[in-house]
Tab-separated table of C-alpha atoms in Angstrom:
chain	number	residue	atom	x	y	z
A	287	MET	CA	65.535	-135.929	-63.797
A	288	ARG	CA	63.216	-137.148	-61.045
A	289	ILE	CA	59.720	-135.962	-61.920
A	290	ILE	CA	56.562	-136.012	-59.805
A	291	TYR	CA	53.656	-136.285	-62.253
A	292	ILE	CA	50.250	-135.487	-60.716
A	293	THR	CA	47.103	-136.706	-62.461
A	294	GLN	CA	43.852	-137.672	-60.752
A	295	HIS	CA	42.927	-139.896	-63.700
A	296	PHE	CA	45.179	-142.733	-64.831
A	297	PRO	CA	44.795	-146.269	-66.268
A	298	PRO	CA	43.106	-148.672	-65.727
A	299	GLU	CA	40.499	-145.889	-65.913
A	300	ILE	CA	39.321	-145.199	-69.459
A	301	GLY	CA	39.446	-141.798	-71.141
A	302	ALA	CA	41.441	-139.152	-72.954
A	303	ALA	CA	42.933	-137.657	-69.763
A	304	GLN	CA	44.123	-141.069	-68.622
A	305	GLY	CA	45.591	-141.847	-72.038
A	306	ARG	CA	47.577	-138.623	-72.314
A	307	ALA	CA	48.895	-138.949	-68.762
A	308	PHE	CA	49.978	-142.559	-69.295
A	309	ASP	CA	51.602	-141.928	-72.703
A	310	MET	CA	53.418	-138.771	-71.644
A	311	SER	CA	54.734	-140.151	-68.376
A	312	THR	CA	55.768	-143.424	-70.047
A	313	ASN	CA	57.519	-141.639	-72.911
A	314	LEU	CA	59.355	-139.364	-70.474
A	315	SER	CA	60.526	-142.428	-68.545
A	316	ASN	CA	61.668	-144.016	-71.822
A	317	LEU	CA	63.845	-140.939	-72.322
A	318	GLY	CA	65.642	-141.760	-69.071
A	319	HIS	CA	63.682	-139.688	-66.559
A	320	ASP	CA	62.574	-141.134	-63.190
A	321	LEU	CA	58.778	-140.773	-63.124
A	322	HIS	CA	56.687	-140.858	-59.943
A	323	VAL	CA	52.979	-140.672	-60.784
A	324	LEU	CA	50.544	-139.475	-58.092
A	325	THR	CA	47.044	-140.602	-58.884
A	326	ALA	CA	43.812	-141.862	-57.315
A	327	PHE	CA	42.451	-145.359	-56.824
A	328	PRO	CA	40.366	-146.175	-59.927
A	329	LYS	CA	37.497	-147.418	-57.773
A	330	PRO	CA	36.487	-147.145	-54.090
A	331	SER	CA	39.093	-148.780	-51.870
A	332	SER	CA	39.457	-149.414	-48.149
A	333	THR	CA	43.175	-148.688	-48.550
A	334	LEU	CA	44.241	-145.034	-48.188
A	335	PHE	CA	47.559	-145.259	-49.993
A	336	SER	CA	49.441	-147.727	-52.182
A	337	LYS	CA	52.505	-147.891	-54.407
A	338	GLU	CA	52.973	-150.057	-57.464
A	339	LYS	CA	55.289	-150.379	-60.431
A	340	VAL	CA	53.719	-149.905	-63.908
A	341	ASN	CA	56.455	-150.598	-66.479
A	342	LYS	CA	59.140	-148.067	-65.509
A	343	LEU	CA	56.698	-145.806	-63.628
A	344	SER	CA	56.389	-145.624	-59.840
A	345	VAL	CA	52.661	-145.132	-59.317
A	346	TYR	CA	51.351	-143.825	-55.963
A	347	ARG	CA	47.589	-144.185	-55.496
A	348	SER	CA	45.661	-142.334	-52.831
A	349	PHE	CA	42.064	-142.032	-51.673
A	350	GLN	CA	39.351	-139.850	-53.160
A	351	ILE	CA	35.702	-139.340	-52.250
A	352	ARG	CA	33.663	-140.950	-55.038
A	353	ASP	CA	32.161	-138.586	-57.599
A	354	THR	CA	28.559	-139.608	-58.283
A	355	LYS	CA	28.385	-137.235	-61.325
A	356	LYS	CA	25.050	-135.977	-60.007
A	357	SER	CA	26.037	-133.552	-57.244
A	358	SER	CA	28.257	-130.467	-57.482
A	359	ILE	CA	29.085	-130.787	-53.768
A	360	ARG	CA	30.089	-134.427	-54.249
A	361	ARG	CA	32.239	-133.523	-57.225
A	362	LEU	CA	33.970	-130.758	-55.280
A	363	ALA	CA	34.571	-133.217	-52.439
A	364	ASN	CA	36.091	-135.635	-54.948
A	365	TYR	CA	38.508	-132.966	-56.172
A	366	LEU	CA	39.463	-131.716	-52.717
A	367	SER	CA	39.927	-135.172	-51.236
A	368	PHE	CA	42.403	-136.099	-53.966
A	369	MET	CA	44.172	-132.764	-53.595
A	370	VAL	CA	44.823	-133.500	-49.940
A	371	SER	CA	45.671	-137.191	-50.281
A	372	SER	CA	48.036	-136.619	-53.236
A	373	VAL	CA	50.030	-134.111	-51.168
A	374	PHE	CA	50.681	-136.899	-48.656
A	375	SER	CA	51.661	-139.221	-51.525
A	376	GLY	CA	54.115	-136.563	-52.687
A	377	PHE	CA	55.880	-136.705	-49.311
A	378	ARG	CA	56.956	-140.261	-50.159
A	379	VAL	CA	59.021	-139.212	-53.191
A	380	ARG	CA	62.658	-138.318	-52.580
A	381	LYS	CA	63.447	-134.739	-53.642
A	382	PRO	CA	62.311	-134.316	-57.269
A	383	ASP	CA	63.736	-131.989	-59.903
A	384	ILE	CA	60.292	-131.133	-61.310
A	385	VAL	CA	56.720	-131.219	-59.973
A	386	TYR	CA	54.386	-131.573	-62.937
A	387	ALA	CA	50.587	-131.239	-62.396
A	388	THR	CA	48.044	-131.756	-65.163
A	389	SER	CA	44.517	-130.359	-65.238
A	390	PRO	CA	41.531	-130.277	-66.148
A	391	GLN	CA	40.547	-129.541	-62.582
A	392	LEU	CA	42.592	-126.843	-60.858
A	393	PHE	CA	43.065	-128.512	-57.484
A	394	GLN	CA	45.773	-130.760	-58.925
A	395	GLY	CA	47.609	-127.514	-59.538
A	396	VAL	CA	47.326	-126.734	-55.822
A	397	THR	CA	48.894	-130.093	-55.053
A	398	GLY	CA	51.708	-129.324	-57.484
A	399	TYR	CA	52.323	-125.898	-56.047
A	400	ILE	CA	52.391	-127.159	-52.429
A	401	LEU	CA	54.779	-130.021	-53.288
A	402	SER	CA	57.049	-127.719	-55.284
A	403	LYS	CA	57.366	-125.493	-52.228
A	404	ILE	CA	57.924	-128.422	-49.864
A	405	HIS	CA	60.592	-129.943	-52.149
A	406	ARG	CA	61.937	-126.512	-53.177
A	407	THR	CA	61.806	-127.319	-56.876
A	408	LYS	CA	60.271	-126.145	-60.135
A	409	PHE	CA	56.506	-126.271	-60.683
A	410	VAL	CA	54.977	-127.047	-64.110
A	411	PHE	CA	51.235	-126.865	-64.778
A	412	GLU	CA	49.582	-128.458	-67.793
A	413	VAL	CA	46.346	-126.855	-69.027
A	414	ARG	CA	44.329	-129.423	-70.973
A	415	ASP	CA	41.134	-127.421	-70.892
A	416	LEU	CA	39.943	-124.069	-69.591
A	417	TRP	CA	38.220	-125.699	-66.649
A	418	VAL	CA	36.679	-122.603	-65.039
A	419	ASP	CA	35.396	-121.193	-68.323
A	420	PHE	CA	33.912	-124.483	-69.406
A	421	ALA	CA	32.330	-125.067	-66.004
A	422	GLU	CA	30.656	-121.677	-66.316
A	423	ILE	CA	29.276	-122.057	-69.867
A	424	LEU	CA	28.056	-125.607	-69.166
A	425	GLY	CA	26.232	-124.472	-66.019
A	426	GLN	CA	28.399	-126.450	-63.604
A	427	PHE	CA	29.226	-123.259	-61.687
A	428	LYS	CA	26.030	-121.352	-60.924
A	429	ASN	CA	27.229	-119.722	-57.736
A	430	LYS	CA	28.904	-116.433	-58.643
A	431	ARG	CA	30.940	-116.389	-55.420
A	432	LEU	CA	32.330	-119.850	-56.123
A	433	LEU	CA	33.024	-118.844	-59.712
A	434	ASP	CA	34.993	-115.789	-58.590
A	435	LEU	CA	36.994	-117.925	-56.129
A	436	ALA	CA	37.743	-120.435	-58.893
A	437	ARG	CA	39.015	-117.669	-61.180
A	438	LYS	CA	41.278	-116.338	-58.415
A	439	LEU	CA	42.630	-119.842	-57.840
A	440	GLU	CA	43.209	-120.246	-61.595
A	441	ARG	CA	45.156	-117.008	-61.831
A	442	PHE	CA	47.128	-117.890	-58.686
A	443	ILE	CA	48.281	-121.211	-60.174
A	444	TYR	CA	49.127	-119.700	-63.558
A	445	ASN	CA	51.208	-116.980	-61.890
A	446	ARG	CA	53.063	-119.386	-59.594
A	447	ALA	CA	53.912	-121.957	-62.271
A	448	ASP	CA	57.475	-121.800	-63.613
A	449	LEU	CA	56.253	-123.317	-66.914
A	450	ILE	CA	52.733	-123.754	-68.360
A	451	VAL	CA	52.028	-126.439	-70.950
A	452	VAL	CA	48.872	-125.915	-73.073
A	453	VAL	CA	47.334	-128.164	-75.707
A	454	THR	CA	46.258	-125.567	-78.286
A	455	HIS	CA	47.559	-122.254	-79.603
A	456	GLY	CA	44.188	-120.751	-78.770
A	457	TYR	CA	44.694	-121.621	-75.084
A	458	LYS	CA	48.096	-119.934	-75.195
A	459	ASP	CA	46.569	-116.760	-76.633
A	460	ARG	CA	43.843	-116.797	-73.967
A	461	LEU	CA	46.407	-117.078	-71.135
A	462	ILE	CA	48.469	-114.285	-72.665
A	463	GLY	CA	45.263	-112.216	-72.717
A	464	MET	CA	44.987	-112.873	-68.977
A	465	GLY	CA	48.394	-111.283	-68.473
A	466	ILE	CA	50.455	-114.509	-68.282
A	467	SER	CA	53.898	-114.118	-69.856
A	468	ALA	CA	54.199	-115.806	-73.263
A	469	ASP	CA	57.773	-116.762	-72.401
A	470	LYS	CA	56.638	-119.364	-69.882
A	471	ILE	CA	53.944	-121.005	-72.053
A	472	ILE	CA	54.626	-123.846	-74.489
A	473	VAL	CA	52.187	-125.712	-76.750
A	474	ILE	CA	52.231	-129.534	-76.669
A	475	PRO	CA	49.021	-130.653	-78.430
A	476	ASN	CA	47.275	-133.955	-78.050
A	477	GLY	CA	48.398	-136.740	-80.333
A	478	VAL	CA	48.909	-140.488	-80.534
A	479	ASN	CA	51.482	-142.954	-79.317
A	480	PRO	CA	52.995	-144.975	-82.225
A	481	PRO	CA	52.705	-148.342	-80.400
A	482	SER	CA	48.948	-147.827	-80.174
A	483	LEU	CA	48.708	-147.872	-83.985
A	484	GLU	CA	49.254	-151.618	-84.184
A	485	ALA	CA	46.297	-153.311	-85.868
A	486	PRO	CA	44.194	-155.737	-83.786
A	487	ALA	CA	45.336	-159.332	-84.037
A	488	GLN	CA	41.853	-160.470	-85.017
A	489	ALA	CA	39.085	-157.930	-85.518
A	490	ARG	CA	35.518	-159.057	-84.916
A	491	ASP	CA	32.791	-158.321	-87.472
A	492	VAL	CA	30.847	-155.838	-85.339
A	493	LYS	CA	28.307	-155.082	-88.081
A	494	LYS	CA	27.419	-158.781	-88.265
A	495	GLU	CA	27.166	-159.022	-84.478
A	496	LEU	CA	24.785	-156.048	-84.416
A	497	GLY	CA	22.767	-157.240	-87.404
A	498	ILE	CA	23.613	-154.207	-89.535
A	499	GLU	CA	25.841	-155.819	-92.200
A	500	ASN	CA	24.518	-153.632	-95.019
A	501	GLN	CA	24.332	-150.345	-93.119
A	502	PHE	CA	26.650	-147.330	-93.005
A	503	LEU	CA	27.936	-147.286	-89.411
A	504	VAL	CA	28.526	-143.867	-87.749
A	505	LEU	CA	30.389	-144.270	-84.453
A	506	TYR	CA	30.797	-142.064	-81.393
A	507	THR	CA	33.192	-143.185	-78.625
A	508	GLY	CA	34.178	-141.496	-75.374
A	509	ASN	CA	32.611	-139.152	-72.858
A	510	ILE	CA	28.892	-138.581	-73.316
A	511	GLY	CA	28.833	-135.288	-71.487
A	512	ALA	CA	27.290	-131.835	-71.488
A	513	ALA	CA	29.968	-130.298	-73.693
A	514	GLN	CA	29.624	-132.733	-76.608
A	515	GLY	CA	26.283	-131.491	-77.959
A	516	LEU	CA	25.158	-135.022	-78.824
A	517	GLN	CA	21.461	-134.103	-78.702
A	518	THR	CA	22.117	-132.922	-82.289
A	519	ILE	CA	23.040	-136.422	-83.385
A	520	ILE	CA	19.843	-137.858	-81.891
A	521	GLU	CA	17.840	-135.186	-83.697
A	522	ALA	CA	19.608	-136.133	-86.932
A	523	ALA	CA	18.897	-139.821	-86.296
A	524	ASP	CA	15.213	-138.932	-85.891
A	525	LYS	CA	15.226	-137.152	-89.269
A	526	LEU	CA	16.877	-140.243	-90.795
A	527	LYS	CA	14.694	-142.848	-89.059
A	528	HIS	CA	13.130	-143.889	-92.374
A	529	ASP	CA	16.534	-144.256	-94.032
A	530	PRO	CA	17.549	-147.929	-93.558
A	531	SER	CA	21.095	-147.339	-94.819
A	532	VAL	CA	22.469	-145.585	-91.692
A	533	CYS	CA	23.035	-146.716	-88.091
A	534	PHE	CA	24.450	-144.703	-85.186
A	535	LEU	CA	26.438	-146.365	-82.387
A	536	PHE	CA	27.402	-144.625	-79.115
A	537	ILE	CA	30.058	-146.266	-76.910
A	538	GLY	CA	30.899	-144.568	-73.632
A	539	GLU	CA	29.592	-143.176	-70.359
A	540	GLY	CA	28.747	-139.751	-69.011
A	541	VAL	CA	26.118	-137.514	-67.449
A	542	GLU	CA	24.184	-137.160	-70.716
A	543	LYS	CA	24.073	-140.850	-71.633
A	544	GLU	CA	20.851	-141.674	-69.812
A	545	PRO	CA	18.983	-138.568	-71.089
A	546	LEU	CA	20.081	-139.387	-74.658
A	547	MET	CA	18.947	-142.991	-74.324
A	548	GLU	CA	15.595	-141.845	-72.961
A	549	LYS	CA	15.209	-139.352	-75.806
A	550	ALA	CA	16.048	-141.964	-78.455
A	551	ALA	CA	13.586	-144.392	-76.863
A	552	SER	CA	10.796	-141.793	-76.692
A	553	MET	CA	11.295	-141.104	-80.400
A	554	GLY	CA	11.141	-144.803	-81.167
A	555	LEU	CA	14.544	-144.753	-82.896
A	556	THR	CA	15.746	-148.113	-84.115
A	557	ASN	CA	18.769	-146.647	-85.903
A	558	VAL	CA	20.566	-145.715	-82.666
A	559	ARG	CA	22.476	-148.133	-80.402
A	560	PHE	CA	24.219	-147.529	-77.043
A	561	LEU	CA	26.946	-149.658	-75.524
A	562	GLU	CA	28.886	-149.341	-72.283
A	563	GLY	CA	32.298	-147.661	-72.182
A	564	LYS	CA	35.231	-149.841	-73.258
A	565	ARG	CA	39.001	-149.802	-72.961
A	566	LYS	CA	40.864	-148.492	-76.029
A	567	GLU	CA	42.158	-151.947	-76.943
A	568	ASP	CA	38.600	-153.329	-76.817
A	569	LEU	CA	37.388	-150.650	-79.247
A	570	ALA	CA	39.607	-151.854	-82.107
A	571	SER	CA	36.928	-154.010	-83.752
A	572	TYR	CA	34.383	-151.224	-83.561
A	573	TYR	CA	36.759	-148.752	-85.209
A	574	GLU	CA	37.538	-151.355	-87.872
A	575	SER	CA	33.865	-151.854	-88.678
A	576	ALA	CA	32.791	-148.207	-88.598
A	577	ASP	CA	32.551	-146.021	-91.695
A	578	LEU	CA	32.773	-142.649	-89.915
A	579	GLY	CA	33.492	-141.319	-86.432
A	580	ILE	CA	31.804	-138.331	-84.758
A	581	VAL	CA	33.664	-135.430	-83.124
A	582	SER	CA	31.192	-132.931	-81.679
A	583	LEU	CA	31.098	-129.990	-79.248
A	584	LYS	CA	28.502	-127.366	-78.494
A	585	LYS	CA	28.537	-124.132	-80.465
A	586	HIS	CA	30.496	-121.640	-78.366
A	587	PRO	CA	33.559	-119.407	-79.088
A	588	LEU	CA	35.568	-121.141	-76.342
A	589	PHE	CA	35.229	-124.508	-78.061
A	590	GLU	CA	36.769	-122.980	-81.214
A	591	ILE	CA	40.157	-122.985	-79.427
A	592	THR	CA	39.670	-126.585	-78.216
A	593	ILE	CA	40.967	-129.671	-80.010
A	594	PRO	CA	39.175	-132.818	-78.767
A	595	SER	CA	41.588	-135.713	-78.394
A	596	LYS	CA	38.995	-137.805	-80.237
A	597	VAL	CA	40.240	-136.238	-83.470
A	598	PHE	CA	43.589	-137.966	-82.996
A	599	ASP	CA	42.022	-141.197	-81.736
A	600	TYR	CA	40.029	-141.589	-84.930
A	601	MET	CA	42.951	-140.610	-87.162
A	602	ALA	CA	45.072	-143.221	-85.361
A	603	VAL	CA	42.682	-145.985	-86.426
A	604	SER	CA	42.269	-144.601	-89.963
A	605	LEU	CA	38.680	-143.592	-89.403
A	606	PRO	CA	37.485	-140.392	-91.161
A	607	VAL	CA	35.299	-138.085	-89.056
A	608	LEU	CA	32.271	-135.922	-89.121
A	609	ILE	CA	33.517	-132.916	-87.164
A	610	GLY	CA	31.164	-130.430	-85.532
A	611	VAL	CA	33.832	-128.194	-83.972
A	612	GLU	CA	34.954	-124.852	-85.348
A	613	GLY	CA	38.461	-123.403	-85.139
A	614	GLU	CA	41.727	-125.342	-84.681
A	615	ALA	CA	40.126	-128.784	-84.626
A	616	LYS	CA	38.317	-128.208	-87.919
A	617	GLU	CA	41.512	-126.827	-89.452
A	618	ILE	CA	43.430	-129.985	-88.503
A	619	VAL	CA	40.772	-132.228	-90.040
A	620	GLU	CA	40.678	-130.204	-93.277
A	621	ALA	CA	44.456	-129.827	-93.544
A	622	ASN	CA	44.966	-133.608	-93.166
A	623	GLU	CA	42.011	-134.715	-95.300
A	624	ALA	CA	40.623	-136.462	-92.249
A	625	GLY	CA	36.885	-135.905	-92.604
A	626	PHE	CA	33.859	-133.730	-93.246
A	627	PRO	CA	32.875	-130.649	-91.210
A	628	PHE	CA	29.383	-129.695	-90.118
A	629	GLU	CA	28.028	-126.728	-88.166
A	630	PRO	CA	27.913	-127.512	-84.429
A	631	GLU	CA	24.394	-128.148	-83.047
A	632	ASN	CA	22.879	-128.158	-86.546
A	633	ALA	CA	21.190	-131.485	-87.254
A	634	ASP	CA	20.406	-130.650	-90.907
A	635	ASP	CA	24.027	-129.721	-91.616
A	636	PHE	CA	25.185	-132.901	-89.878
A	637	ILE	CA	22.958	-134.907	-92.209
A	638	ARG	CA	24.352	-132.977	-95.218
A	639	ALA	CA	27.955	-133.859	-94.199
A	640	LEU	CA	27.022	-137.480	-93.471
A	641	LYS	CA	25.371	-137.963	-96.875
A	642	LEU	CA	28.293	-136.238	-98.602
A	643	ALA	CA	30.622	-138.804	-97.046
A	644	GLN	CA	28.293	-141.764	-97.558
A	645	ASN	CA	27.969	-141.000	-101.295
A	646	GLN	CA	31.738	-140.847	-101.821
A	647	PRO	CA	33.078	-144.297	-100.912
A	648	GLU	CA	36.248	-143.876	-102.996
A	649	ARG	CA	37.100	-140.595	-101.245
A	650	LEU	CA	36.544	-142.257	-97.876
A	651	LEU	CA	38.922	-145.061	-98.828
A	652	THR	CA	41.589	-142.543	-99.939
A	653	MET	CA	41.211	-140.691	-96.639
A	654	LYS	CA	41.650	-143.881	-94.631
A	655	LYS	CA	44.906	-144.736	-96.390
A	656	GLY	CA	46.537	-141.416	-95.522
A	657	LEU	CA	45.388	-140.702	-91.979
A	658	ARG	CA	48.068	-142.461	-89.950
A	659	GLY	CA	50.899	-140.979	-91.976
A	660	HIS	CA	49.584	-137.438	-91.456
A	661	LEU	CA	49.104	-138.129	-87.753
A	662	LEU	CA	52.611	-139.418	-87.083
A	663	GLN	CA	54.154	-136.565	-88.991
A	664	SER	CA	52.554	-133.836	-86.863
A	665	PHE	CA	51.073	-135.362	-83.681
A	666	ASN	CA	53.464	-138.075	-82.510
A	667	ARG	CA	53.500	-138.359	-78.694
A	668	GLU	CA	57.032	-139.767	-78.664
A	669	THR	CA	58.240	-136.605	-80.450
A	670	GLN	CA	56.118	-134.455	-78.166
A	671	ALA	CA	57.686	-136.083	-75.086
A	672	LYS	CA	61.130	-135.103	-76.407
A	673	GLU	CA	59.917	-131.496	-76.821
A	674	LEU	CA	58.604	-131.533	-73.256
A	675	SER	CA	61.801	-133.145	-71.931
A	676	ASP	CA	63.870	-130.413	-73.570
A	677	ALA	CA	61.654	-127.720	-72.008
A	678	LEU	CA	61.914	-129.313	-68.567
A	679	GLN	CA	65.708	-129.623	-68.779
A	680	LYS	CA	65.942	-125.985	-69.901
A	681	LEU	CA	63.933	-125.062	-66.820
A	682	GLN	CA	66.611	-126.667	-64.675
A	683	LYS	CA	69.433	-124.490	-66.055
């Protein structure tokens, strides 16, 4: 099948959305499908449109207004500009069999719907998070009129899609509760691509580089945003500032990074380090040196039906986690002996879980040995691509 795959975020950008889009589109192409990826330029460009070949993928890049991360109007302009430009990119693809658009933001769904009508073909929408709900609870949508319009757009896209792909069973239940037919919803969770499990050729000794050879290293990688509730970790670090055995390392970017750095500095914390965001392949040495990873979200019922992709990223590198997420994510960690839970936004309970892990080195070692096997058994992206391929082919019949 010829598939148009719409994703605003794609490598060389760094992040979970980019990783899933690249892995899924690549795996579909490896199954014999003809993939045409519509995405944005990764950084400001004087060129409006371009086309390149990435492995077997035809990648069409188009302009977007830069998102400064500090203005809601600027962010909306970023979304809308890509929505418009990606429609024009879609004109360049000879009649596809499927138009596949992936969220989080809804306007990619508008692009998908428009192109499906223009090409007279099936429209598939992938829901990777409940964008409108999360925008509301995180205070990103404060205008009630805009919020109502966003909800109407969300329902419009869900109703027009021929197939909806969600990443958790909780998301499926929520859409069914909105009146969307269960028959057109399938669950394809996040996971890991087997080729990414290859060990680094030569891992650096990160602890030695940072001067923390004898310390227990607790690592957070990824988006440092409003949803992650990372203030709790800084509060815990403050409570542990006289404990020389523990060091916290944050690697990533996001709207909350600067405030967290300022808070750590104001508290005089020497047990917290911040580094810039890095590509997945450049993180290998940090994963290898860390003793635990952090998976954290704010305490809210909606996050209980969310599974952060970071759970799978840490499992893929055999790194047990401290998980501050209730619901499905916590159940996965417990079922696969992948880490230690703590109550979201509770610094004291975070410290309890951390010390429980730190004082059981043999249990940590046992966990590390089993993580990749558990992961490949249940969350293999190559297997997931076959499931998606079967669903798309069924849609064609």
